[in-house]
Amino acid sequence: MTAIYDKFAKQYQASKRLPFREYIEWYSYNKLLGDISQKSVLDLACGEGFYTRRIKQKTAETVVGVDISEKMIRLAKQQEENHPLEIDYVVSDVMQLGKIGSFDLIVASYLLNYAQTKEQLLKMCQTISANLKPGGRFVSINNNPDQPPESFPVCEKYGFTKRISGPLKEGEAITYEFFRGGQKFHFDNYYLSTKTHEWAFKRAGLNLIRWHKIEVSPDGLKIFGQEFWQDFIDYEPIVGIECLH
Ligand SMILES: C[S@@+](CC[C@H](N)C(=O)[O-])C[C@H]1O[C@@H](n2cnc3c(N)ncnc32)[C@H](O)[C@@H]1O
């Protein structure tokens, strides 16, 4: 698998300034994470470390970030050099990572939606399982497989679009395009049903699977108003996932 994020690492970093990132994505993710003080955490598909740093700042004991893109990891390491948080970063494809430790918590925001087949999804889940302590937790924010394609156009007002060329079918590409400050970039995620995800989790030994609805933070509601967020809430382009090992 090629590291497509090498091509637009900086632009992706800038997309983290879109309001939905703070007021929905991080708010929902952070709520799912809960209290992680003294926990050892592995962040898979950590990108340039945007959430990896926040997780370390939430007083996690140790944090390791892994990403397939050298450029994303370079950006993460630069920030680690400028403001050391004692985070370790590793370049690797999650599917090839193997066991690098035994963690209390594994997080992955927008990793699973890169699996193009159920076999690839299973490999990702097996890496998660191999690196989790017994009783450990997996938490993720991901593309929502259940968002109906007819509702994809609602994403535009939040700074991105989602497109698919036909009906939802296993392995079908969903093209995300971000536009901000005149800088456009796009990439493909892949559709795999919730049923396929549940199959892969269970097969890899991840149980008590829960799909969590995203929420808007009180600040987001105060600044932009309920009406602005209503389509995001109604059509849920992204979703939270939690499993136990
Ligand atoms: C949408 S970005 C998310 C980055 C970060 N988790 C965040 O939420 O800001 C997706 C990341 O997944 C990485 N990625 C995609 N497939 C991967 C794989 N098989 N192994 C490791 N990283 C992968 C990409 O390089 C990219 O940095």
XYZ file of C-alpha atoms and ligand atoms in Angstrom:
272
model
C 0.000 0.000 0.000
C 1.452 3.382 -0.952
C 1.495 6.239 1.520
C -0.908 8.567 -0.273
C -0.762 11.093 2.594
C 2.857 11.871 1.599
C 1.309 13.994 -1.166
C -0.844 16.249 1.011
C 0.431 15.927 4.583
C 0.418 19.709 5.174
C -3.035 20.203 3.684
C -4.437 17.412 5.841
C -2.879 19.070 8.877
C -4.635 22.347 7.918
C -7.986 20.534 7.578
C -7.873 19.951 11.332
C -8.858 23.631 11.691
C -12.352 22.992 10.279
C -14.950 23.581 13.013
C -16.404 20.062 12.840
C -12.991 18.657 13.815
C -12.993 20.418 17.180
C -16.684 20.608 17.999
C -17.746 17.149 16.815
C -14.769 14.932 15.983
C -12.577 15.678 19.000
C -15.528 16.233 21.353
C -16.965 12.790 20.525
C -13.557 11.069 20.418
C -12.499 12.584 23.738
C -15.767 11.523 25.359
C -15.228 7.970 24.130
C -11.659 7.962 25.428
C -12.769 8.935 28.917
C -10.172 8.862 31.674
C -6.918 7.517 30.251
C -4.550 8.672 32.956
C -1.685 6.222 33.574
C -2.652 4.189 30.495
C -0.269 2.963 27.818
C -1.694 3.982 24.440
C -0.978 2.965 20.849
C -2.308 5.371 18.196
C -2.615 3.601 14.840
C -2.759 5.799 11.702
C -1.691 8.690 13.912
C -0.986 11.005 10.963
C 0.999 14.064 12.017
C 0.062 13.402 15.630
C -2.800 15.864 16.065
C -4.706 13.559 18.407
C -1.621 11.639 19.551
C -0.431 14.805 21.294
C -3.836 15.513 22.813
C -3.989 11.952 24.125
C -0.551 12.336 25.739
C -1.671 15.661 27.193
C -4.701 13.882 28.709
C -2.040 12.342 31.013
C -1.676 8.986 29.290
C 1.413 7.305 30.709
C 3.069 6.385 27.388
C 1.972 6.975 23.802
C 3.303 5.429 20.588
C 2.066 6.663 17.205
C 2.234 4.578 14.017
C 1.558 5.722 10.466
C 2.345 4.425 6.984
C 3.229 7.911 5.689
C 6.840 8.985 6.261
C 5.881 12.575 5.637
C 3.107 12.542 8.249
C 5.525 10.979 10.758
C 8.161 13.584 9.852
C 5.650 16.346 10.695
C 4.794 14.559 13.945
C 8.466 14.249 14.896
C 9.111 17.925 14.101
C 6.382 18.888 16.552
C 7.799 16.452 19.103
C 11.195 18.158 18.728
C 9.690 21.637 19.136
C 7.463 20.708 22.080
C 8.639 17.384 23.563
C 5.876 15.205 25.010
C 7.870 11.958 24.990
C 5.786 10.367 22.240
C 7.463 7.705 20.070
C 6.602 7.628 16.389
C 7.040 4.681 14.036
C 6.581 4.455 10.248
C 4.736 1.245 9.389
C 1.736 -0.165 7.606
C -0.604 -1.263 10.419
C -1.243 -4.506 8.568
C 2.494 -5.334 8.699
C 3.208 -3.992 12.190
C 3.093 -7.233 14.187
C 3.296 -7.062 17.981
C 5.292 -4.088 19.268
C 3.976 -4.054 22.846
C 1.095 -4.715 25.183
C -1.096 -1.613 25.505
C -4.031 -0.700 27.770
C -5.715 1.257 24.992
C -5.421 1.286 21.211
C -6.902 4.195 19.294
C -7.259 4.685 15.559
C -8.971 7.672 14.019
C -9.722 6.997 10.351
C -7.677 3.818 9.943
C -10.278 1.100 9.347
C -11.797 2.980 6.412
C -8.550 2.330 4.476
C -9.153 -1.414 4.368
C -10.248 -2.257 0.828
C -11.289 -5.850 1.549
C -12.548 -7.770 4.536
C -9.189 -9.588 4.640
C -7.343 -6.255 5.013
C -9.794 -5.173 7.708
C -9.160 -8.442 9.520
C -5.379 -7.876 9.346
C -5.813 -4.417 10.913
C -7.993 -5.900 13.656
C -5.450 -8.684 14.254
C -2.721 -6.051 14.751
C -4.998 -4.291 17.252
C -5.701 -7.532 19.069
C -2.017 -8.587 19.151
C -1.020 -5.296 20.785
C -3.850 -5.034 23.347
C -3.589 -6.342 26.890
C -6.339 -8.790 27.908
C -9.241 -6.549 28.949
C -7.774 -3.642 26.942
C -9.942 -1.268 24.945
C -10.014 -0.223 21.287
C -11.515 3.191 20.444
C -11.966 4.650 16.990
C -13.509 7.483 15.023
C -14.171 6.433 11.468
C -16.113 7.019 8.283
C -19.695 5.940 9.057
C -20.538 2.966 6.813
C -24.234 3.558 7.496
C -24.423 7.080 6.064
C -26.760 6.851 3.042
C -25.013 8.138 -0.147
C -28.064 10.353 -0.937
C -27.069 12.413 2.098
C -23.384 12.829 1.117
C -23.978 16.384 -0.253
C -24.805 17.673 3.264
C -21.098 17.414 4.154
C -20.269 20.361 1.893
C -21.207 23.038 4.390
C -18.746 21.532 6.879
C -15.775 21.884 4.486
C -15.607 18.538 2.711
C -17.463 16.374 0.233
C -17.992 12.623 -0.035
C -18.679 10.975 -3.395
C -19.362 7.430 -4.547
C -19.897 6.358 -8.154
C -22.675 3.821 -7.501
C -24.548 2.181 -4.655
C -22.687 1.160 -1.494
C -20.973 -2.152 -2.096
C -18.103 -3.944 -0.371
C -14.742 -2.417 -1.326
C -16.286 0.524 -3.244
C -14.218 3.728 -3.086
C -15.695 6.749 -1.288
C -13.833 9.882 -2.382
C -13.392 12.548 0.283
C -12.428 16.027 -0.885
C -11.431 18.781 1.525
C -11.421 22.410 0.513
C -10.160 25.178 2.706
C -8.323 28.431 1.988
C -8.367 27.552 -1.744
C -6.354 24.358 -1.149
C -8.203 21.282 -2.327
C -7.086 17.704 -1.843
C -8.855 14.408 -2.100
C -8.356 10.771 -1.178
C -10.303 7.535 -1.235
C -11.697 5.592 1.692
C -13.373 2.240 1.112
C -16.829 1.056 2.047
C -17.111 -2.080 4.134
C -20.416 -2.697 5.905
C -20.958 -2.591 9.672
C -21.576 -6.350 9.433
C -18.117 -6.878 7.890
C -16.562 -4.725 10.622
C -18.288 -6.773 13.301
C -17.128 -10.002 11.638
C -13.505 -8.755 11.582
C -13.587 -7.499 15.192
C -14.983 -10.777 16.509
C -12.688 -12.942 14.404
C -9.689 -11.002 15.784
C -10.881 -11.443 19.379
C -12.378 -7.960 19.852
C -15.753 -8.144 21.563
C -18.494 -6.026 23.135
C -18.558 -3.935 19.982
C -20.385 -0.626 20.344
C -21.102 1.940 17.642
C -21.372 5.442 19.103
C -23.236 8.388 17.605
C -21.208 11.574 17.293
C -22.187 14.596 19.388
C -21.730 18.367 19.124
C -19.971 20.089 22.005
C -21.740 22.817 24.013
C -19.171 25.325 22.643
C -19.910 24.246 19.073
C -23.624 24.761 19.683
C -23.040 28.150 21.279
C -20.795 29.434 18.476
C -22.551 28.009 15.384
C -26.066 27.172 16.603
C -28.054 23.929 16.475
C -29.321 24.592 12.955
C -25.800 24.671 11.492
C -24.986 21.227 12.920
C -28.360 19.570 12.342
C -27.424 17.852 9.052
C -24.243 16.485 10.593
C -26.246 15.089 13.499
C -29.001 13.695 11.269
C -26.772 12.051 8.650
C -23.644 11.245 10.724
C -20.792 11.170 8.184
C -18.529 9.819 10.930
C -19.049 7.369 13.776
C -17.364 6.238 16.994
C -16.482 2.580 17.608
C -15.445 0.849 20.804
C -14.472 -2.801 21.479
C -12.950 -4.757 24.336
C -10.256 -7.388 24.086
C -7.445 10.735 7.737
S -5.777 10.518 8.298
C -6.020 10.472 10.054
C -4.823 10.891 10.843
C -5.081 10.993 12.350
N -5.494 9.735 12.923
C -6.134 12.033 12.602
O -7.271 11.698 12.966
O -5.813 13.220 12.441
C -5.526 8.831 7.912
C -4.110 8.353 8.196
O -4.087 6.946 8.026
C -2.826 6.580 7.522
N -2.942 5.216 6.994
C -3.746 4.774 6.004
N -3.591 3.454 5.836
C -2.678 3.045 6.752
C -2.097 1.791 7.083
N -2.430 0.682 6.411
N -1.188 1.735 8.078
C -0.834 2.862 8.755
N -1.349 4.083 8.486
C -2.266 4.163 7.494
C -2.532 7.670 6.504
O -1.166 7.744 6.163
C -3.036 8.899 7.251
O -2.032 9.533 7.996
